[in-house]
XYZ file of C-alpha atoms in Angstrom:
630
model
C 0.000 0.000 0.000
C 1.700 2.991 -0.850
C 0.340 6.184 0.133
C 1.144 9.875 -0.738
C -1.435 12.025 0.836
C -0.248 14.121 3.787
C -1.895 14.077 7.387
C -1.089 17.427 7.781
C -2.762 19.019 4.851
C -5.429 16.608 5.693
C -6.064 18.121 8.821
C -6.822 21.537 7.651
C -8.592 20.735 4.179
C -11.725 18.155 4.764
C -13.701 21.145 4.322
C -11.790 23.908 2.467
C -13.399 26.431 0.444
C -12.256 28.063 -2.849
C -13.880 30.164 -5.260
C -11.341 30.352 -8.054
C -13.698 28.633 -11.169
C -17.742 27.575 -11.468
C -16.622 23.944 -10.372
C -15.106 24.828 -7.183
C -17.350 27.834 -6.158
C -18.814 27.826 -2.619
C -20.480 29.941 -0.689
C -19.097 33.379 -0.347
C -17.262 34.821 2.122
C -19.963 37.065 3.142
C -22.252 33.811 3.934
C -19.444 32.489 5.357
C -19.068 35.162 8.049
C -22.868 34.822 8.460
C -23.949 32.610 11.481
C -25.233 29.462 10.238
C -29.102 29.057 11.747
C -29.789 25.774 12.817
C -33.949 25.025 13.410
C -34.801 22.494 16.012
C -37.852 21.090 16.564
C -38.238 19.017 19.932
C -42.301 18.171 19.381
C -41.206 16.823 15.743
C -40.676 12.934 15.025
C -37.797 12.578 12.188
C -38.899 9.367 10.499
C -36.022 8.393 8.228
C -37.524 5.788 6.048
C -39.620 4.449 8.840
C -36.068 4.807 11.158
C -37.465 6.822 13.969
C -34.836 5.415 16.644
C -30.529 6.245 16.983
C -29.291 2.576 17.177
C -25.662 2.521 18.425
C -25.181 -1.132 17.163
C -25.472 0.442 13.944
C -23.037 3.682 14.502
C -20.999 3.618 17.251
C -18.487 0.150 16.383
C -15.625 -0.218 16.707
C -13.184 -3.156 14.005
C -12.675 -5.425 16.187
C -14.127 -8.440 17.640
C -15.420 -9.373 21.453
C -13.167 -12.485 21.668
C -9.574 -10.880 19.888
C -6.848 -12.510 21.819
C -4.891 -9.707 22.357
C -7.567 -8.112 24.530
C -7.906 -8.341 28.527
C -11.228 -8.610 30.426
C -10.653 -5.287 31.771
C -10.111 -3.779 28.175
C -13.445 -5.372 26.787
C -15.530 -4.168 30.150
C -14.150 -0.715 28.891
C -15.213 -1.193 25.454
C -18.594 -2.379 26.377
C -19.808 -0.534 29.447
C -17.756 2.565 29.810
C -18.213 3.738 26.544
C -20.826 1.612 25.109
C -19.026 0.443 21.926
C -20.593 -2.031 19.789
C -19.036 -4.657 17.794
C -17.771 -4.873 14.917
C -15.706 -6.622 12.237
C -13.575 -9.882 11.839
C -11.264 -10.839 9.172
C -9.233 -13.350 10.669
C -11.500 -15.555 12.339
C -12.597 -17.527 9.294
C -9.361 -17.394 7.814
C -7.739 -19.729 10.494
C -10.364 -22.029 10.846
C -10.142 -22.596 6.987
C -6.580 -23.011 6.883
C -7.264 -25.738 10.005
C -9.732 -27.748 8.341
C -9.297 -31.001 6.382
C -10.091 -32.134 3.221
C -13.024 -34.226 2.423
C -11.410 -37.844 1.491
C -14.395 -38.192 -1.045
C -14.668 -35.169 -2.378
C -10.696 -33.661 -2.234
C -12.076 -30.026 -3.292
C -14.716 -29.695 -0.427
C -14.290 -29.456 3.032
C -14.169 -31.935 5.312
C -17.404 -30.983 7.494
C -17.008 -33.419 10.627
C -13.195 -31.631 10.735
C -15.915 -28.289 10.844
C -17.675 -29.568 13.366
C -14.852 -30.353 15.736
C -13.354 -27.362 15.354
C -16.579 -25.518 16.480
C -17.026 -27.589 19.310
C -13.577 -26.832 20.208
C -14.323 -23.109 19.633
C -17.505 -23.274 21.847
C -15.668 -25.024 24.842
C -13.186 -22.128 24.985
C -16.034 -19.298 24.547
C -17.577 -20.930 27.591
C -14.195 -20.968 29.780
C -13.813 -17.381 29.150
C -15.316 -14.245 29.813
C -19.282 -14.489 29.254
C -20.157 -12.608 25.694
C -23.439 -11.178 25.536
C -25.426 -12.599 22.230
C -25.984 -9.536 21.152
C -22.200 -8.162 20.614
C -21.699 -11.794 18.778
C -24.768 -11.268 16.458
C -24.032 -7.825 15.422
C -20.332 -8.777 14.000
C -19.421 -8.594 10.312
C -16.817 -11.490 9.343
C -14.892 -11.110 5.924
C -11.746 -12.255 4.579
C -8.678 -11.814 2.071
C -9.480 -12.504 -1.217
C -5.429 -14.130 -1.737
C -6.628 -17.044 0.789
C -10.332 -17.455 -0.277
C -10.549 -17.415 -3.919
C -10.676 -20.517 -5.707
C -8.763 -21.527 -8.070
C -6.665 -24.086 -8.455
C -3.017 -22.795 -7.375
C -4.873 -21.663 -4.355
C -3.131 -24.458 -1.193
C -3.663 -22.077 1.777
C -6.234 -24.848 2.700
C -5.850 -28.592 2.357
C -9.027 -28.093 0.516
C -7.914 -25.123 -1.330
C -10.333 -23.718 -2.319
C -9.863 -24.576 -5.604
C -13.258 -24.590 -6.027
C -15.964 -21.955 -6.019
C -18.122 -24.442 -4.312
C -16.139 -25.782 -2.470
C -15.479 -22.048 -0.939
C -19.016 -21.611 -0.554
C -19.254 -25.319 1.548
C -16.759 -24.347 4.258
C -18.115 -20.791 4.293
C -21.504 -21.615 5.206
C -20.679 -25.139 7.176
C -18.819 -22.496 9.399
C -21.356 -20.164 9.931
C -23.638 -22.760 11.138
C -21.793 -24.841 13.414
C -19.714 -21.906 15.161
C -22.909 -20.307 16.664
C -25.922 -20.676 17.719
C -29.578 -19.029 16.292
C -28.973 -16.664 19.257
C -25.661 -15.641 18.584
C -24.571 -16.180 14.695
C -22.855 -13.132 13.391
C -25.803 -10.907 11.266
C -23.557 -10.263 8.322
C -21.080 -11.487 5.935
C -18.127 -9.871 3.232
C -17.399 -12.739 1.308
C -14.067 -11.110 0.714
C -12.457 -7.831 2.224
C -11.237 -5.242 -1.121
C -10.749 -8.083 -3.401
C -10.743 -6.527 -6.409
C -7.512 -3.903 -5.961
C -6.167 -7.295 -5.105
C -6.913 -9.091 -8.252
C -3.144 -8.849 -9.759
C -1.795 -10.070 -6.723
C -4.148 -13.646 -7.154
C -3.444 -15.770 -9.758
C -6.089 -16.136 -12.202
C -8.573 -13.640 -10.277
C -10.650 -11.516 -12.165
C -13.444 -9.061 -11.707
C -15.980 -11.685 -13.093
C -14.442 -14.618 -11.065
C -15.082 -12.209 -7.620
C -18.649 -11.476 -8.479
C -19.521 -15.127 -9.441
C -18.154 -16.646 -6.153
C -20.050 -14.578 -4.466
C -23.111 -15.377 -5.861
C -22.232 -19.359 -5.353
C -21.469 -18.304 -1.552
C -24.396 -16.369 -0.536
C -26.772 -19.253 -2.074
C -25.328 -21.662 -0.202
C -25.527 -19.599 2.890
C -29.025 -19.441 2.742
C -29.883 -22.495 2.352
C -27.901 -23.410 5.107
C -28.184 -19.974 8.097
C -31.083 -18.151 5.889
C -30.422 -15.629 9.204
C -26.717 -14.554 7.440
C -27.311 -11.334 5.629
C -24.401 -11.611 2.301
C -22.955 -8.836 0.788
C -19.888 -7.267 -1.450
C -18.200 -6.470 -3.191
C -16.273 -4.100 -0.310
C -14.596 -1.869 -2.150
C -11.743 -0.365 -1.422
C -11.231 2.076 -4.349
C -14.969 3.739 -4.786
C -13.767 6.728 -6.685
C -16.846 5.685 -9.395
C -16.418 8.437 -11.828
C -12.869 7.915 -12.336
C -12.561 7.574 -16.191
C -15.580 9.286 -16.789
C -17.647 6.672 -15.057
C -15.548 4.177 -17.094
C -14.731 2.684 -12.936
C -17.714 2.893 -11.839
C -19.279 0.451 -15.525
C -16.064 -1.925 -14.907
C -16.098 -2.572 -11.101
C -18.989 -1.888 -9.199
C -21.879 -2.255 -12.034
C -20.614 -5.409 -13.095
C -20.607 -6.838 -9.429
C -24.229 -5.650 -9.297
C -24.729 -6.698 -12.590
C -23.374 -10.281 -11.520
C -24.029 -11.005 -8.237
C -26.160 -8.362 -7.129
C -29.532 -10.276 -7.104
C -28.304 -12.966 -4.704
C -26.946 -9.680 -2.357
C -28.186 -8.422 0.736
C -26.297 -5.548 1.036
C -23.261 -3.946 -0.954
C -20.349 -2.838 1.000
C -18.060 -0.260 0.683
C -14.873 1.576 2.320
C -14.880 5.218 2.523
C -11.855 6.791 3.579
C -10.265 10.751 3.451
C -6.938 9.535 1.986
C -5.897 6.655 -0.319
C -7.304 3.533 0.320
C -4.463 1.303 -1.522
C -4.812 2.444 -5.049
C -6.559 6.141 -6.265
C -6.047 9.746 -5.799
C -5.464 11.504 -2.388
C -8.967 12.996 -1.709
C -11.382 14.108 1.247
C -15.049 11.913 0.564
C -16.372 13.442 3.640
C -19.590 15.211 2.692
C -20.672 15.131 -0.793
C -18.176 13.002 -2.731
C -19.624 10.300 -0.005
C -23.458 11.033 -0.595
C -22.970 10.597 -4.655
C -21.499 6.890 -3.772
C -24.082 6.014 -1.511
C -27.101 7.707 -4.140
C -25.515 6.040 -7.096
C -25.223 2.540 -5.499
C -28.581 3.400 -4.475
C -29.856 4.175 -7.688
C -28.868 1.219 -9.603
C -29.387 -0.977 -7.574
C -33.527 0.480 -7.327
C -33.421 0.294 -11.202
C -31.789 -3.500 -11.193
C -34.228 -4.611 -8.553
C -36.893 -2.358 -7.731
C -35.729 -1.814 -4.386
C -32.521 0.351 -3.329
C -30.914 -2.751 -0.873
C -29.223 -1.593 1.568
C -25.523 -0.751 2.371
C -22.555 -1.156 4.917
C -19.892 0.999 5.622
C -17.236 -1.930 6.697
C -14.611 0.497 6.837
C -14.227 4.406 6.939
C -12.027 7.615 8.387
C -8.973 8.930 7.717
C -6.099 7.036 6.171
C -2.926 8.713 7.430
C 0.297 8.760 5.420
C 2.156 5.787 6.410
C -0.960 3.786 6.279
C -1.285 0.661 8.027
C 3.010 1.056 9.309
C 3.825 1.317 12.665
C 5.332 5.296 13.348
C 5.984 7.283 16.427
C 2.851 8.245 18.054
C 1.377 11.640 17.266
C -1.818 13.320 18.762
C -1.827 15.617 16.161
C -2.397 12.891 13.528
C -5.509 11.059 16.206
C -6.940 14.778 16.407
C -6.995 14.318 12.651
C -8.403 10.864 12.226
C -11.220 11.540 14.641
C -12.090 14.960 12.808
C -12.837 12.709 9.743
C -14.223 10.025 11.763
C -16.614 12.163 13.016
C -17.342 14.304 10.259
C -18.062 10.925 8.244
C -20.333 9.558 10.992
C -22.511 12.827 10.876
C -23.044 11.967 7.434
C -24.055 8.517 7.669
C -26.594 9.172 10.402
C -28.910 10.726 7.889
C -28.929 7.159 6.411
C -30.466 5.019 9.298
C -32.597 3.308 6.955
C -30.291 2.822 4.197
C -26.950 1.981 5.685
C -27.081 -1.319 7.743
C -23.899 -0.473 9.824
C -21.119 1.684 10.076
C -17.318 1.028 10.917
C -14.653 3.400 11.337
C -11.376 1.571 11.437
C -10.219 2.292 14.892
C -8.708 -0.861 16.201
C -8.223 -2.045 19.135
C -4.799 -3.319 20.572
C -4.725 -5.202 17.155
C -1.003 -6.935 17.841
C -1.314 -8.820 14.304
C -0.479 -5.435 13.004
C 3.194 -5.112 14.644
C 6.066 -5.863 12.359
C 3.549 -6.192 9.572
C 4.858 -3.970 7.062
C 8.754 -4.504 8.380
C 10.317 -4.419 11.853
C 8.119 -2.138 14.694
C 10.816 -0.217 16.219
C 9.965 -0.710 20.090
C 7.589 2.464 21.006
C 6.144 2.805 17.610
C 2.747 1.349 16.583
C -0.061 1.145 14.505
C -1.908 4.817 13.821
C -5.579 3.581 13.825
C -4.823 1.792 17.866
C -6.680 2.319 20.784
C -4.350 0.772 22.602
C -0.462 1.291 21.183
C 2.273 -0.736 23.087
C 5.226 1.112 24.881
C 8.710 -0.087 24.548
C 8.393 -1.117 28.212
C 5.898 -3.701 26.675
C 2.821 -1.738 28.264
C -0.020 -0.493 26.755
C -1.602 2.770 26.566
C -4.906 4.450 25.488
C -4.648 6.496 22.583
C -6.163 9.802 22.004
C -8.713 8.054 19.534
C -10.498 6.760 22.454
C -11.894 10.581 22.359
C -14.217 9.688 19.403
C -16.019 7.053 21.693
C -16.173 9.249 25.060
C -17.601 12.319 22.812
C -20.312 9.799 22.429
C -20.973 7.999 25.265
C -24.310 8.001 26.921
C -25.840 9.835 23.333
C -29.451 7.674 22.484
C -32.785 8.759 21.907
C -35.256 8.954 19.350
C -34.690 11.793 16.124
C -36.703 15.180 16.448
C -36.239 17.115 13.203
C -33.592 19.752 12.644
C -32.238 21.354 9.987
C -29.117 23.421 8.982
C -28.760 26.711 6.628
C -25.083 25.540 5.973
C -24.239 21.710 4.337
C -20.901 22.102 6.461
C -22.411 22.242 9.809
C -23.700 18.634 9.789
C -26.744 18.732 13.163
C -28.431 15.817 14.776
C -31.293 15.883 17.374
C -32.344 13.222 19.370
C -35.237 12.909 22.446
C -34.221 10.474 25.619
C -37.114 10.575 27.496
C -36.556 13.881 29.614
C -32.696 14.734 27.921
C -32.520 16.265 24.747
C -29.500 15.908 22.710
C -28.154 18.530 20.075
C -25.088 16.920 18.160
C -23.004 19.519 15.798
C -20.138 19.468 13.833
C -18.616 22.071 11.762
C -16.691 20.540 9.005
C -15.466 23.741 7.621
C -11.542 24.508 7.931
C -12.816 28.613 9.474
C -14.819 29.068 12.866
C -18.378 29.490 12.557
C -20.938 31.168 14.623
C -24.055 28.347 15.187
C -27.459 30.826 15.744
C -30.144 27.765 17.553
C -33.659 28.421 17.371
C -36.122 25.983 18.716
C -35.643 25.734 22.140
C -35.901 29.171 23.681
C -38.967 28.094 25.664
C -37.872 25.405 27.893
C -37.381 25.216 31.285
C -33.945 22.891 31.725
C -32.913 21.848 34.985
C -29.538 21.243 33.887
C -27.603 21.687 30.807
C -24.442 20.313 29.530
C -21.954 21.438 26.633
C -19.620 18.470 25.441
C -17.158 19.614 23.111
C -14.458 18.175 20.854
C -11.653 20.151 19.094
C -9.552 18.514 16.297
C -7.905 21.670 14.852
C -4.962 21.731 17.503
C -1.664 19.708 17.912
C -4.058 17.731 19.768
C -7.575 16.711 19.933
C -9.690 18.149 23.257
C -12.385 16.981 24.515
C -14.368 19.083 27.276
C -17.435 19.100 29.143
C -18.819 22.129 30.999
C -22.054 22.596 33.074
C -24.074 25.734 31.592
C -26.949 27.873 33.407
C -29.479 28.214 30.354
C -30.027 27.099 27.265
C -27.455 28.872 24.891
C -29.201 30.839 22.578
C -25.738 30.641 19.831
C -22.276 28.742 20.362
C -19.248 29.331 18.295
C -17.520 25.951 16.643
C -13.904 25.811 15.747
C -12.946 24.307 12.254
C -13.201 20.363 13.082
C -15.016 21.028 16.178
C -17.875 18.728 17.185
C -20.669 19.638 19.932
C -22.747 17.446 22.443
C -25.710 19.672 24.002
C -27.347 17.802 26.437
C -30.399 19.160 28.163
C -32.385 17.890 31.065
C -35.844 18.711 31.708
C -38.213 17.953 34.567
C -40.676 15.414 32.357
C -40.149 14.027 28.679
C -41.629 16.213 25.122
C -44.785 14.499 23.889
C -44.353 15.038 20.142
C -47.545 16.082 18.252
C -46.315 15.705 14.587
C -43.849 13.689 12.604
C -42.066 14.396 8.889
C -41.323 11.385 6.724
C -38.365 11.226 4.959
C -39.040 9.204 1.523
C -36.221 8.678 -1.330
C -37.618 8.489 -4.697
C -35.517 6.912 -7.167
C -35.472 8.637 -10.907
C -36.473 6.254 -13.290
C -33.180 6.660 -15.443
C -29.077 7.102 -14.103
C -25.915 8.327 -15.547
C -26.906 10.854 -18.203
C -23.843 12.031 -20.143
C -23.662 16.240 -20.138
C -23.575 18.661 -23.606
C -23.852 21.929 -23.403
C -26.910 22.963 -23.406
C -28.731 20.123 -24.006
C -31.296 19.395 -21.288
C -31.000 16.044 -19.105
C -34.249 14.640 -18.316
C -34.812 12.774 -15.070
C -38.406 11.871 -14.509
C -40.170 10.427 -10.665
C -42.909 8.308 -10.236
C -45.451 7.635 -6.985
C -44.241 10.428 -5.114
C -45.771 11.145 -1.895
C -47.610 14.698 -1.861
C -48.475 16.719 0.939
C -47.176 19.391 3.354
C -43.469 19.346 4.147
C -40.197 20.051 2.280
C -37.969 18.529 -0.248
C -34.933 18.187 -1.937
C -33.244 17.365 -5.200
C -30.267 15.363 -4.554
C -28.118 15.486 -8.028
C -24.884 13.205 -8.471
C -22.635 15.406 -10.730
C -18.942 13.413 -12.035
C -17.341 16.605 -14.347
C -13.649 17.499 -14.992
C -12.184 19.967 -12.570
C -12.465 22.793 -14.935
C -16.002 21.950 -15.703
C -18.821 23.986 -14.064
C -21.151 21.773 -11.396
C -23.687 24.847 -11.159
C -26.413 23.733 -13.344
C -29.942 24.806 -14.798
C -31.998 22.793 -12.685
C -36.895 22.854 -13.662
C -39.060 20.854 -11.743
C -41.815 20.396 -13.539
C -41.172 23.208 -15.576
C -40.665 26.048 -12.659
C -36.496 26.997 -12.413
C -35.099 25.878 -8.762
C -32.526 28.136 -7.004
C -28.893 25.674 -7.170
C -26.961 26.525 -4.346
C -23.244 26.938 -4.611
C -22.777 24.976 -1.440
C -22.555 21.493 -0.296
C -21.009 19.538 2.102
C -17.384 19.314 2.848
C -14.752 20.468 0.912
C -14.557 21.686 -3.121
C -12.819 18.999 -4.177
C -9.990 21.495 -5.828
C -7.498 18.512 -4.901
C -8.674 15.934 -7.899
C -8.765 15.271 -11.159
C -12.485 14.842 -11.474
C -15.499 16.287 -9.202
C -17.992 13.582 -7.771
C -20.315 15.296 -5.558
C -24.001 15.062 -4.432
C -25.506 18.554 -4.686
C -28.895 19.109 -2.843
C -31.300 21.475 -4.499
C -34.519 22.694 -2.716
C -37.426 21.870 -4.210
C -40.881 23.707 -2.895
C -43.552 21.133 -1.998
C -46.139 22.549 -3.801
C -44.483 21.555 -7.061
C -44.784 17.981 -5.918
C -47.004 15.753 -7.769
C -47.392 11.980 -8.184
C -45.143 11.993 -11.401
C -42.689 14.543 -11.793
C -40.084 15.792 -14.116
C -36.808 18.010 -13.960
C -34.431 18.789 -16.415
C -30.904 19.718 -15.614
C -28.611 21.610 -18.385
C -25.305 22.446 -17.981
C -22.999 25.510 -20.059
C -20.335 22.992 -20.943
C -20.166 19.642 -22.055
C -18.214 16.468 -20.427
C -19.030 14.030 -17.430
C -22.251 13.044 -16.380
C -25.226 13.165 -14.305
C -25.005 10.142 -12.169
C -28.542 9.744 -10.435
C -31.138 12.216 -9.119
C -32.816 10.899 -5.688
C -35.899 13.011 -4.790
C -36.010 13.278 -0.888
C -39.884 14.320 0.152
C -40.301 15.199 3.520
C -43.752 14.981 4.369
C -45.258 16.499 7.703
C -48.505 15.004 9.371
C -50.141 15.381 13.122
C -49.698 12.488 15.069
């Protein structure tokens, strides 16, 4: 893995603003200097595709697993009941069992199941000599592996049984999912590989095609044998879709979908600020993440008639050095957890459409000393919790900080809303505590005006705060005597308001977010000539709306277009989350454009024109968000 892309001009530019052509024009600085109003609305339900509740299984994780070797009792009670961490993602586990097992004597390319079998009882008699596991952290895991010991093919010996056969692959893979665990405890999801295909010339005979059909042979064997074991892929590791003018996107991640992608429940991906083994050195916080996620989204409605849903195995910030052991530095965690968090904030808009999230933040992980050479005693991994002294001890790290920001945060979403894409808000009712989370993901201070919440009556109130935009990250909690009616946010800086009141808001009304797929994708752009994007079955009603438009363009290319909804011109905003991409070759961005309700109809049409010509329109998703009484 080589990697190029500096920490430190990563920890100043995941949200940097330039105004130099029409592709990289944000707001100005006058709206910049304006406070950015944020609405809250505590007697509001936020239904997000039926997703009324926060679920922490789903978005606070952590990559690891609840039985790693390396880890002490002490470390796990940590984990589990001081912060409130849930689990999580394997990619050893299967691994060693497979390279363990036997061969069938009748059937040379299959596993041996009885050699299964015994190796799960085995398995089960140490589980129950350790420390008890609660079902629940067990369930929730993801297990994966690496493509260069699971595909088959017949030079492939890192098993007795290979696999040098696709089914034979898919015969261990599900004979271990059954007979390792229980109905109670089975882990809820499966990568058949981790990245495979940036791996592909390091396999012989692996190809794209190869990938996707093994996957397919491996989920339906899964299901027939733990129908419980949700299957997906392809987990990529390079998602930068527009690359080659969506020539990436047609060659990697369609054809998986186009292959497997029936037999899938979920497609997987790895989103990381950086370079994640092979691509440009880019921030995908904010938009450049939203267009994956809508485009996925959007192909996969049109191939199916449903959008499935998606994981996030694996996101954050991939420091220079990568996956190398290096002296420890606080201004690099301070970093990481600024796009950690930053990512998160996105992803919690997507409760309904993203299955689980996983920033890679490790935990003492001791596979990864000496891994890419010698560790020099002291140095360590960057992504640790826990990083090992040259005394042999271990420490905490400062990425802990991500997890302690949000300990103790649940409740159920109240609607809020933002007049700036790069202050990301989140509010959430538990019972009689209301919690306001904020980030501003800009790289200048900005002044947060709240409005809402002037008339309650708090018997306490509590400001948790977390800078990242020092030489070290600080995190700081302060008791406050009212409700404050503004607070001022540091680039990076992420904010925890938690107010207490004497009894628990009944809410009277709820909005419904909806996505509405367009019935076409990935429109190529010439000047001038209109794009047509048309929606059917659209829910109608009082509320609010947006256009959410994919745009893949050449840097000098403008990504300001003419945007009608049924025939009325829409005000584009020169906004959107995170930063202007200026960095890349390409722009790959979801822009949202308001859309007034009462243009809304059942069936709808917008066109979208653009000066110049090159790139394309990769999807439109029409978000309605319709208000009712309760």
């Amino acid at each position: 893995m080589k990697t190029v892309f500096s920490i430190l001009t990563t920890s100043v530019a995941i949200a940097s603003i330039s105004t130099s052509n029409a592709q990289t024009n944000k707001a100005s600085e006058d709206d910049a200097d304006k406070p950015v109003v944020v609405n809250l609305d505590p007697t509001c339900v936020r239904s997000i595709g039926g997703i009324t509740e926060f679920n922490r299984d789903q978005f606070i994780t952590i990559h690891a697993s609840p039985h790693d070797g390396d880890m002490l009792d002490e470390d796990y009670a940590y984990l589990e009941n001081e912060l409130e961490i849930s689990y999580g993602r394997d990619g050893g586990h299967r691994t060693g069992i497979r390279n363990q097992t036997e061969a069938d004597p009748d059937r040379p390319d299959f596993p041996d199941v009885d050699s299964i079998r015994e190796h799960a009882e085995n398995y089960k008699q140490h589980r129950a000599n350790g420390r008890p596991i609660d079902s629940r952290h067990l369930r929730e895991m993801i297990h994966c592996t690496h493509p260069q010991w699971y595909f088959a093919s017949e030079s492939n010996t890192s098993a007795p049984f290979g696999p040098t056969t696709m089914e034979g692959a898919a015969e261990f893979t599900a004979q271990f999912l059954k007979h390792f665990w229980t109905d109670e405890n089975r882990p809820k999801y499966l990568e058949v590989f981790n990245e495979p295909f940036v791996h592909k010339k390091d396999i012989e005979g692996a190809t794209i095609e190869g990938f996707s059909e093994q996957h397919v042979i491996v989920a339906r064997r899964i299901k027939e044998l733990t129908p419980d074991v949700l299957v997906g892929g392809y987990t990529a590791a390079w998602a930068e879709l527009e690359h080659d003018n969506f020539g990436h996107w047609d060659r990697w991640q369609k054809k998986f979908m186009d292959i497997a992608g029936e037999d899938m429940d979920f497609f997987s991906t790895h989103i990381y600020d950086g370079i994640n083994v092979v691509g440009e050195a880019r921030n995908r916080t904010g938009s450049n993440s939203e267009a994956i996620i809508d485009t996925i989204d959007q192909y996969s409605w049109l191939s199916y008639g449903v959008a499935k849903p998606q994981v996030i195995s694996e996101y954050g910030l991939i420091p220079e050095g990568n996956m190398g052991s290096m002296p420890y530095s606080p201004k690099r965690s301070a970093a990481m957890i600024r796009s950690t968090n930053a990512q998160l904030m996105t992803f919690m808009d997507h409760p309904d459409r993203l299955l689980k999230t996983i920033p890679f933040f490790l935990g003492k992980a001791l596979w990864t000393y000496n891994m890419k050479g010698e560790t020099k005693p002291g140095e360590a991994n960057p992504f640790l919790l826990w990083r090992r002294l040259a005394d042999g001890s271990f420490v905490k790290t400062d990425l802990v900080m991500f997890y302690q920001f949000w300990k103790g945060v649940h409740g159920e979403w109240r609607c809020s809303n933002s007049s700036d894409p790069d202050l990301r808000c989140h509010f959430l009712a538990d019972g009689k505590r209301l919690n306001v989370i904020m980030m501003n993901i800009e790289d200048k201070a900005r002044k947060v005006q709240l409005n809402g919440l002037g008339k309650l009556n708090p018997t306490a109130v509590t400001l948790r705060t977390m800078r990242t935009d020092g030489e070290a990250p600080v995190l700081a909690e302060s008791k406050l005597k009212t409700i404050p009616a503004s607070l001022d946010l540091a680039p990076g800086e992420s904010a925890l308001l938690m107010i207490d009141l004497s009894k628990a808001i009944t809410p009277t009304k709820t909005s419904e977010e909806t996505r509405n797929y367009a019935t076409s994708y990935m429109h190529q752009i010439t000047a001038s000539e209109p794009i047509e994007f048309d929606f059917e079955d659209v829910p109608t009603g009082e509320g609010s709306a947006i256009l959410r438009l994919s745009i893949g363009r050449e840097k000098d290319k403008s990504v300001h277009p003419t945007v009608h909804f049924n025939g009325t011109q829409l005000t584009v905003p020169t906004d959107w989350a995170g930063d202007d991409q200026a960095g890349r070759a390409t722009f790959f961005g979801m822009i949202e454009v308001p859309v007034p309700m009462d243009l809304i109809s059942e069936t709808n049409t917008t066109t979208i024109s653009f000066p110049d010509s090159g790139g394309k329109v990769a999807s439109a998703v029409l978000q309605v968000n319709e208000l009712s009484p309760m």
